[in-house]
C-alpha cells in the first residue's frame, strides 16, 4: 500500500524544509501566500503541475503522478554581485533538492532545470533564477484499510482438501 499525499500539507512541508536549510533568506514562502511586500532575498515555491503517470498505477484508487515544483530565487539589484549570488543560491538549492524527499513520503526529487527566469517583465529590478523539480507520488486515499493482522505465513492446499477441517494437509510456501 502506498501512502496518501495531501498536496497542501506537502507544499507546507517543502517550504518549511527549504526555509530551515536557507535561514539567511528573509522570505521563503509558497507563491500563493498573501503579503504586503516581498522581503529580499526570497525563495518563492509553487506546485506547477501534476503530470499523470498511468504506467505507475498502484491499483489502490490513488492517482499516480509527478508533482512538479518551481522555486524562484529572488534577489534585488542592490545586492553586491547579484548575478553571482543568485547563481550560487540556485546551485545550493538544487543540491539540497537533488534526490531529497524534502520531508514528504514520496519519491526523491529529480531536478529538471536550473536557469534564469526571464519571463517576469515586472521584475526588472530583481535578479531571479528558477529551479524546477519533480517527485513521484500517489495522491488521494487508498481503497485498502490497514486494519487486522498482516499474515506472516502463506499456506496452500488443493481442492477438495481445503477448509479448517483439512489444516493438516496445507503446505507452507
JSON list of C-alpha atoms in Angstrom, two decimals:
[
{"chain": "A", "resi": 1, "resn": "UNK", "atom": "CA", "xyz": [0.00, 0.00, 0.00]},
{"chain": "A", "resi": 2, "resn": "UNK", "atom": "CA", "xyz": [1.24, 3.49, -0.80]},
{"chain": "A", "resi": 3, "resn": "UNK", "atom": "CA", "xyz": [0.93, 6.49, 1.50]},
{"chain": "A", "resi": 4, "resn": "UNK", "atom": "CA", "xyz": [-1.67, 9.12, 0.58]},
{"chain": "A", "resi": 5, "resn": "UNK", "atom": "CA", "xyz": [-0.25, 12.58, -0.09]},
{"chain": "A", "resi": 6, "resn": "UNK", "atom": "CA", "xyz": [-2.11, 15.74, 0.93]},
{"chain": "A", "resi": 7, "resn": "UNK", "atom": "CA", "xyz": [-0.82, 18.34, -1.55]},
{"chain": "A", "resi": 8, "resn": "UNK", "atom": "CA", "xyz": [-1.45, 21.35, 0.70]},
{"chain": "A", "resi": 9, "resn": "UNK", "atom": "CA", "xyz": [0.39, 19.77, 3.62]},
{"chain": "A", "resi": 10, "resn": "UNK", "atom": "CA", "xyz": [3.16, 18.60, 1.27]},
{"chain": "A", "resi": 11, "resn": "UNK", "atom": "CA", "xyz": [3.67, 22.16, -0.05]},
{"chain": "A", "resi": 12, "resn": "UNK", "atom": "CA", "xyz": [3.82, 23.50, 3.52]},
{"chain": "A", "resi": 13, "resn": "UNK", "atom": "CA", "xyz": [6.38, 20.81, 4.44]},
{"chain": "A", "resi": 14, "resn": "UNK", "atom": "CA", "xyz": [8.54, 21.56, 1.39]},
{"chain": "A", "resi": 15, "resn": "UNK", "atom": "CA", "xyz": [8.51, 25.30, 2.16]},
{"chain": "A", "resi": 16, "resn": "UNK", "atom": "CA", "xyz": [9.40, 24.65, 5.83]},
{"chain": "A", "resi": 17, "resn": "UNK", "atom": "CA", "xyz": [12.23, 22.29, 4.78]},
{"chain": "A", "resi": 18, "resn": "UNK", "atom": "CA", "xyz": [13.72, 24.87, 2.40]},
{"chain": "A", "resi": 19, "resn": "UNK", "atom": "CA", "xyz": [13.29, 27.67, 4.97]},
{"chain": "A", "resi": 20, "resn": "UNK", "atom": "CA", "xyz": [15.18, 25.62, 7.58]},
{"chain": "A", "resi": 21, "resn": "UNK", "atom": "CA", "xyz": [18.04, 24.96, 5.15]},
{"chain": "A", "resi": 22, "resn": "UNK", "atom": "CA", "xyz": [18.29, 28.60, 3.97]},
{"chain": "A", "resi": 23, "resn": "UNK", "atom": "CA", "xyz": [17.84, 30.75, 7.09]},
{"chain": "A", "resi": 24, "resn": "UNK", "atom": "CA", "xyz": [19.57, 33.80, 5.55]},
{"chain": "A", "resi": 25, "resn": "UNK", "atom": "CA", "xyz": [16.66, 34.27, 3.14]},
{"chain": "A", "resi": 26, "resn": "UNK", "atom": "CA", "xyz": [14.19, 36.78, 4.56]},
{"chain": "A", "resi": 27, "resn": "UNK", "atom": "CA", "xyz": [11.25, 35.21, 2.73]},
{"chain": "A", "resi": 28, "resn": "UNK", "atom": "CA", "xyz": [10.74, 31.52, 1.98]},
{"chain": "A", "resi": 29, "resn": "UNK", "atom": "CA", "xyz": [7.08, 31.03, 1.14]},
{"chain": "A", "resi": 30, "resn": "UNK", "atom": "CA", "xyz": [4.52, 29.46, -1.16]},
{"chain": "A", "resi": 31, "resn": "UNK", "atom": "CA", "xyz": [3.73, 31.86, -4.01]},
{"chain": "A", "resi": 32, "resn": "UNK", "atom": "CA", "xyz": [0.03, 31.88, -3.13]},
{"chain": "A", "resi": 33, "resn": "UNK", "atom": "CA", "xyz": [0.60, 33.37, 0.34]},
{"chain": "A", "resi": 34, "resn": "UNK", "atom": "CA", "xyz": [-0.62, 36.96, 0.72]},
{"chain": "A", "resi": 35, "resn": "UNK", "atom": "CA", "xyz": [1.98, 39.54, 1.65]},
{"chain": "A", "resi": 36, "resn": "UNK", "atom": "CA", "xyz": [2.17, 43.32, 1.69]},
{"chain": "A", "resi": 37, "resn": "UNK", "atom": "CA", "xyz": [5.76, 43.39, 0.50]},
{"chain": "A", "resi": 38, "resn": "UNK", "atom": "CA", "xyz": [8.41, 40.92, -0.52]},
{"chain": "A", "resi": 39, "resn": "UNK", "atom": "CA", "xyz": [11.43, 40.95, 1.79]},
{"chain": "A", "resi": 40, "resn": "UNK", "atom": "CA", "xyz": [14.60, 40.04, -0.10]},
{"chain": "A", "resi": 41, "resn": "UNK", "atom": "CA", "xyz": [16.36, 37.77, -0.64]},
{"chain": "A", "resi": 42, "resn": "UNK", "atom": "CA", "xyz": [13.43, 35.41, -1.20]},
{"chain": "A", "resi": 43, "resn": "UNK", "atom": "CA", "xyz": [12.62, 31.89, -2.35]},
{"chain": "A", "resi": 44, "resn": "UNK", "atom": "CA", "xyz": [9.07, 31.51, -3.67]},
{"chain": "A", "resi": 45, "resn": "UNK", "atom": "CA", "xyz": [7.81, 27.93, -4.12]},
{"chain": "A", "resi": 46, "resn": "UNK", "atom": "CA", "xyz": [4.80, 26.64, -6.02]},
{"chain": "A", "resi": 47, "resn": "UNK", "atom": "CA", "xyz": [3.40, 23.38, -7.38]},
{"chain": "A", "resi": 48, "resn": "UNK", "atom": "CA", "xyz": [3.30, 23.92, -11.13]},
{"chain": "A", "resi": 49, "resn": "UNK", "atom": "CA", "xyz": [1.83, 20.68, -12.47]},
{"chain": "A", "resi": 50, "resn": "UNK", "atom": "CA", "xyz": [0.52, 17.22, -11.65]},
{"chain": "A", "resi": 51, "resn": "UNK", "atom": "CA", "xyz": [1.71, 15.05, -14.54]},
{"chain": "A", "resi": 52, "resn": "UNK", "atom": "CA", "xyz": [-0.18, 11.73, -14.76]},
{"chain": "A", "resi": 53, "resn": "UNK", "atom": "CA", "xyz": [1.89, 8.52, -14.58]},
{"chain": "A", "resi": 54, "resn": "UNK", "atom": "CA", "xyz": [-0.54, 5.83, -15.79]},
{"chain": "A", "resi": 55, "resn": "UNK", "atom": "CA", "xyz": [2.22, 3.21, -16.04]},
{"chain": "A", "resi": 56, "resn": "UNK", "atom": "CA", "xyz": [2.92, 3.65, -12.30]},
{"chain": "A", "resi": 57, "resn": "UNK", "atom": "CA", "xyz": [-0.68, 2.97, -11.17]},
{"chain": "A", "resi": 58, "resn": "UNK", "atom": "CA", "xyz": [-0.56, 1.07, -7.84]},
{"chain": "A", "resi": 59, "resn": "UNK", "atom": "CA", "xyz": [-4.19, -0.04, -8.33]},
{"chain": "A", "resi": 60, "resn": "UNK", "atom": "CA", "xyz": [-5.17, 1.35, -4.94]},
{"chain": "A", "resi": 61, "resn": "UNK", "atom": "CA", "xyz": [-7.57, 4.04, -6.18]},
{"chain": "A", "resi": 62, "resn": "UNK", "atom": "CA", "xyz": [-4.85, 6.67, -5.83]},
{"chain": "A", "resi": 63, "resn": "UNK", "atom": "CA", "xyz": [-3.69, 8.96, -8.64]},
{"chain": "A", "resi": 64, "resn": "UNK", "atom": "CA", "xyz": [-0.05, 8.30, -9.61]},
{"chain": "A", "resi": 65, "resn": "UNK", "atom": "CA", "xyz": [1.67, 11.44, -10.82]},
{"chain": "A", "resi": 66, "resn": "UNK", "atom": "CA", "xyz": [4.78, 13.57, -10.95]},
{"chain": "A", "resi": 67, "resn": "UNK", "atom": "CA", "xyz": [4.30, 16.52, -8.64]},
{"chain": "A", "resi": 68, "resn": "UNK", "atom": "CA", "xyz": [6.25, 19.31, -10.34]},
{"chain": "A", "resi": 69, "resn": "UNK", "atom": "CA", "xyz": [7.60, 22.20, -8.31]},
{"chain": "A", "resi": 70, "resn": "UNK", "atom": "CA", "xyz": [9.11, 25.57, -9.15]},
{"chain": "A", "resi": 71, "resn": "UNK", "atom": "CA", "xyz": [11.16, 27.71, -6.81]},
{"chain": "A", "resi": 72, "resn": "UNK", "atom": "CA", "xyz": [12.14, 31.24, -7.74]},
{"chain": "A", "resi": 73, "resn": "UNK", "atom": "CA", "xyz": [15.18, 32.72, -6.05]},
{"chain": "A", "resi": 74, "resn": "UNK", "atom": "CA", "xyz": [14.70, 36.48, -5.99]},
{"chain": "A", "resi": 75, "resn": "UNK", "atom": "CA", "xyz": [17.42, 39.00, -5.18]},
{"chain": "A", "resi": 76, "resn": "UNK", "atom": "CA", "xyz": [17.42, 42.77, -5.58]},
{"chain": "A", "resi": 77, "resn": "UNK", "atom": "CA", "xyz": [19.84, 44.54, -7.92]},
{"chain": "A", "resi": 78, "resn": "UNK", "atom": "CA", "xyz": [21.30, 46.37, -4.92]},
{"chain": "A", "resi": 79, "resn": "UNK", "atom": "CA", "xyz": [22.81, 43.08, -3.73]},
{"chain": "A", "resi": 80, "resn": "UNK", "atom": "CA", "xyz": [26.57, 43.17, -4.32]},
{"chain": "A", "resi": 81, "resn": "UNK", "atom": "CA", "xyz": [27.49, 40.87, -7.24]},
{"chain": "A", "resi": 82, "resn": "UNK", "atom": "CA", "xyz": [23.81, 39.95, -7.54]},
{"chain": "A", "resi": 83, "resn": "UNK", "atom": "CA", "xyz": [24.22, 37.72, -10.60]},
{"chain": "A", "resi": 84, "resn": "UNK", "atom": "CA", "xyz": [26.89, 35.65, -8.88]},
{"chain": "A", "resi": 85, "resn": "UNK", "atom": "CA", "xyz": [24.92, 35.47, -5.60]},
{"chain": "A", "resi": 86, "resn": "UNK", "atom": "CA", "xyz": [21.64, 34.39, -7.21]},
{"chain": "A", "resi": 87, "resn": "UNK", "atom": "CA", "xyz": [23.52, 31.77, -9.24]},
{"chain": "A", "resi": 88, "resn": "UNK", "atom": "CA", "xyz": [25.19, 30.44, -6.07]},
{"chain": "A", "resi": 89, "resn": "UNK", "atom": "CA", "xyz": [21.83, 30.31, -4.30]},
{"chain": "A", "resi": 90, "resn": "UNK", "atom": "CA", "xyz": [20.21, 28.44, -7.22]},
{"chain": "A", "resi": 91, "resn": "UNK", "atom": "CA", "xyz": [23.06, 25.93, -7.19]},
{"chain": "A", "resi": 92, "resn": "UNK", "atom": "CA", "xyz": [22.81, 25.44, -3.42]},
{"chain": "A", "resi": 93, "resn": "UNK", "atom": "CA", "xyz": [19.04, 24.97, -3.62]},
{"chain": "A", "resi": 94, "resn": "UNK", "atom": "CA", "xyz": [19.48, 22.41, -6.42]},
{"chain": "A", "resi": 95, "resn": "UNK", "atom": "CA", "xyz": [22.00, 20.46, -4.34]},
{"chain": "A", "resi": 96, "resn": "UNK", "atom": "CA", "xyz": [19.59, 20.48, -1.38]},
{"chain": "A", "resi": 97, "resn": "UNK", "atom": "CA", "xyz": [16.67, 19.29, -3.51]},
{"chain": "A", "resi": 98, "resn": "UNK", "atom": "CA", "xyz": [18.53, 16.64, -5.56]},
{"chain": "A", "resi": 99, "resn": "UNK", "atom": "CA", "xyz": [17.24, 13.15, -4.57]},
{"chain": "A", "resi": 100, "resn": "UNK", "atom": "CA", "xyz": [15.65, 14.59, -1.40]},
{"chain": "A", "resi": 101, "resn": "UNK", "atom": "CA", "xyz": [12.11, 13.88, -0.26]},
{"chain": "A", "resi": 102, "resn": "UNK", "atom": "CA", "xyz": [12.04, 17.29, 1.49]},
{"chain": "A", "resi": 103, "resn": "UNK", "atom": "CA", "xyz": [10.19, 15.83, 4.48]},
{"chain": "A", "resi": 104, "resn": "UNK", "atom": "CA", "xyz": [7.34, 14.21, 2.49]},
{"chain": "A", "resi": 105, "resn": "UNK", "atom": "CA", "xyz": [6.76, 10.47, 1.94]},
{"chain": "A", "resi": 106, "resn": "UNK", "atom": "CA", "xyz": [7.12, 10.42, -1.84]},
{"chain": "A", "resi": 107, "resn": "UNK", "atom": "CA", "xyz": [9.90, 9.68, -4.32]},
{"chain": "A", "resi": 108, "resn": "UNK", "atom": "CA", "xyz": [13.21, 11.51, -4.19]},
{"chain": "A", "resi": 109, "resn": "UNK", "atom": "CA", "xyz": [13.36, 14.72, -6.21]},
{"chain": "A", "resi": 110, "resn": "UNK", "atom": "CA", "xyz": [14.59, 14.87, -9.76]},
{"chain": "A", "resi": 111, "resn": "UNK", "atom": "CA", "xyz": [15.90, 18.34, -10.59]},
{"chain": "A", "resi": 112, "resn": "UNK", "atom": "CA", "xyz": [14.64, 19.24, -14.08]},
{"chain": "A", "resi": 113, "resn": "UNK", "atom": "CA", "xyz": [16.13, 22.68, -14.70]},
{"chain": "A", "resi": 114, "resn": "UNK", "atom": "CA", "xyz": [18.10, 25.48, -13.07]},
{"chain": "A", "resi": 115, "resn": "UNK", "atom": "CA", "xyz": [18.07, 28.69, -15.11]},
{"chain": "A", "resi": 116, "resn": "UNK", "atom": "CA", "xyz": [17.49, 32.44, -15.09]},
{"chain": "A", "resi": 117, "resn": "UNK", "atom": "CA", "xyz": [13.79, 33.34, -15.03]},
{"chain": "A", "resi": 118, "resn": "UNK", "atom": "CA", "xyz": [13.49, 35.77, -17.94]},
{"chain": "A", "resi": 119, "resn": "UNK", "atom": "CA", "xyz": [9.69, 35.76, -18.06]},
{"chain": "A", "resi": 120, "resn": "UNK", "atom": "CA", "xyz": [8.92, 38.26, -15.31]},
{"chain": "A", "resi": 121, "resn": "UNK", "atom": "CA", "xyz": [8.53, 41.63, -17.08]},
{"chain": "A", "resi": 122, "resn": "UNK", "atom": "CA", "xyz": [7.59, 43.49, -13.86]},
{"chain": "A", "resi": 123, "resn": "UNK", "atom": "CA", "xyz": [10.72, 42.20, -12.14]},
{"chain": "A", "resi": 124, "resn": "UNK", "atom": "CA", "xyz": [13.29, 44.37, -13.91]},
{"chain": "A", "resi": 125, "resn": "UNK", "atom": "CA", "xyz": [14.76, 45.49, -10.56]},
{"chain": "A", "resi": 126, "resn": "UNK", "atom": "CA", "xyz": [15.36, 41.90, -9.46]},
{"chain": "A", "resi": 127, "resn": "UNK", "atom": "CA", "xyz": [17.58, 39.03, -10.49]},
{"chain": "A", "resi": 128, "resn": "UNK", "atom": "CA", "xyz": [15.56, 35.78, -10.48]},
{"chain": "A", "resi": 129, "resn": "UNK", "atom": "CA", "xyz": [16.58, 32.18, -11.05]},
{"chain": "A", "resi": 130, "resn": "UNK", "atom": "CA", "xyz": [14.14, 29.30, -11.44]},
{"chain": "A", "resi": 131, "resn": "UNK", "atom": "CA", "xyz": [14.72, 25.79, -10.06]},
{"chain": "A", "resi": 132, "resn": "UNK", "atom": "CA", "xyz": [12.29, 23.12, -11.26]},
{"chain": "A", "resi": 133, "resn": "UNK", "atom": "CA", "xyz": [11.99, 19.62, -9.85]},
{"chain": "A", "resi": 134, "resn": "UNK", "atom": "CA", "xyz": [9.54, 16.72, -9.57]},
{"chain": "A", "resi": 135, "resn": "UNK", "atom": "CA", "xyz": [8.58, 13.94, -7.16]},
{"chain": "A", "resi": 136, "resn": "UNK", "atom": "CA", "xyz": [6.76, 10.70, -7.99]},
{"chain": "A", "resi": 137, "resn": "UNK", "atom": "CA", "xyz": [3.70, 10.45, -5.75]},
{"chain": "A", "resi": 138, "resn": "UNK", "atom": "CA", "xyz": [0.33, 8.79, -5.33]},
{"chain": "A", "resi": 139, "resn": "UNK", "atom": "CA", "xyz": [-2.28, 11.30, -4.22]},
{"chain": "A", "resi": 140, "resn": "UNK", "atom": "CA", "xyz": [-5.69, 10.60, -2.75]},
{"chain": "A", "resi": 141, "resn": "UNK", "atom": "CA", "xyz": [-6.97, 7.90, -0.45]},
{"chain": "A", "resi": 142, "resn": "UNK", "atom": "CA", "xyz": [-6.37, 4.21, -0.99]},
{"chain": "A", "resi": 143, "resn": "UNK", "atom": "CA", "xyz": [-9.12, 1.59, -1.25]},
{"chain": "A", "resi": 144, "resn": "UNK", "atom": "CA", "xyz": [-7.36, -0.54, 1.32]},
{"chain": "A", "resi": 145, "resn": "UNK", "atom": "CA", "xyz": [-7.83, -0.25, 5.05]},
{"chain": "A", "resi": 146, "resn": "UNK", "atom": "CA", "xyz": [-4.82, -1.07, 7.16]},
{"chain": "A", "resi": 147, "resn": "UNK", "atom": "CA", "xyz": [-6.54, -2.99, 9.95]},
{"chain": "A", "resi": 148, "resn": "UNK", "atom": "CA", "xyz": [-6.29, -6.51, 11.27]},
{"chain": "A", "resi": 149, "resn": "UNK", "atom": "CA", "xyz": [-3.25, -8.75, 11.40]},
{"chain": "A", "resi": 150, "resn": "UNK", "atom": "CA", "xyz": [-0.84, -9.00, 8.49]},
{"chain": "A", "resi": 151, "resn": "UNK", "atom": "CA", "xyz": [-0.22, -12.65, 7.56]},
{"chain": "A", "resi": 152, "resn": "UNK", "atom": "CA", "xyz": [3.31, -13.87, 8.22]},
{"chain": "A", "resi": 153, "resn": "UNK", "atom": "CA", "xyz": [2.97, -17.28, 6.55]},
{"chain": "A", "resi": 154, "resn": "UNK", "atom": "CA", "xyz": [1.23, -18.36, 3.34]},
{"chain": "A", "resi": 155, "resn": "UNK", "atom": "CA", "xyz": [-0.24, -21.87, 3.24]},
{"chain": "A", "resi": 156, "resn": "UNK", "atom": "CA", "xyz": [-1.61, -23.73, 0.21]},
{"chain": "A", "resi": 157, "resn": "UNK", "atom": "CA", "xyz": [-3.64, -26.82, -0.47]},
{"chain": "A", "resi": 158, "resn": "UNK", "atom": "CA", "xyz": [-5.51, -28.45, -3.35]},
{"chain": "A", "resi": 159, "resn": "UNK", "atom": "CA", "xyz": [-9.27, -28.92, -3.59]},
{"chain": "A", "resi": 160, "resn": "UNK", "atom": "CA", "xyz": [-11.06, -30.79, -2.15]},
{"chain": "A", "resi": 161, "resn": "UNK", "atom": "CA", "xyz": [-8.59, -30.75, 0.80]},
{"chain": "A", "resi": 162, "resn": "UNK", "atom": "CA", "xyz": [-9.36, -27.15, 1.78]},
{"chain": "A", "resi": 163, "resn": "UNK", "atom": "CA", "xyz": [-11.00, -25.58, 4.85]},
{"chain": "A", "resi": 164, "resn": "UNK", "atom": "CA", "xyz": [-10.15, -25.57, 8.54]},
{"chain": "A", "resi": 165, "resn": "UNK", "atom": "CA", "xyz": [-11.04, -29.27, 8.75]},
{"chain": "A", "resi": 166, "resn": "UNK", "atom": "CA", "xyz": [-8.09, -30.03, 6.41]},
{"chain": "A", "resi": 167, "resn": "UNK", "atom": "CA", "xyz": [-5.44, -27.77, 8.02]},
{"chain": "A", "resi": 168, "resn": "UNK", "atom": "CA", "xyz": [-3.01, -30.67, 8.36]},
{"chain": "A", "resi": 169, "resn": "UNK", "atom": "CA", "xyz": [-2.94, -31.03, 4.55]},
{"chain": "A", "resi": 170, "resn": "UNK", "atom": "CA", "xyz": [-1.79, -27.42, 3.94]},
{"chain": "A", "resi": 171, "resn": "UNK", "atom": "CA", "xyz": [1.83, -26.77, 2.95]},
{"chain": "A", "resi": 172, "resn": "UNK", "atom": "CA", "xyz": [3.83, -23.62, 3.61]},
{"chain": "A", "resi": 173, "resn": "UNK", "atom": "CA", "xyz": [5.11, -21.65, 0.63]}
]
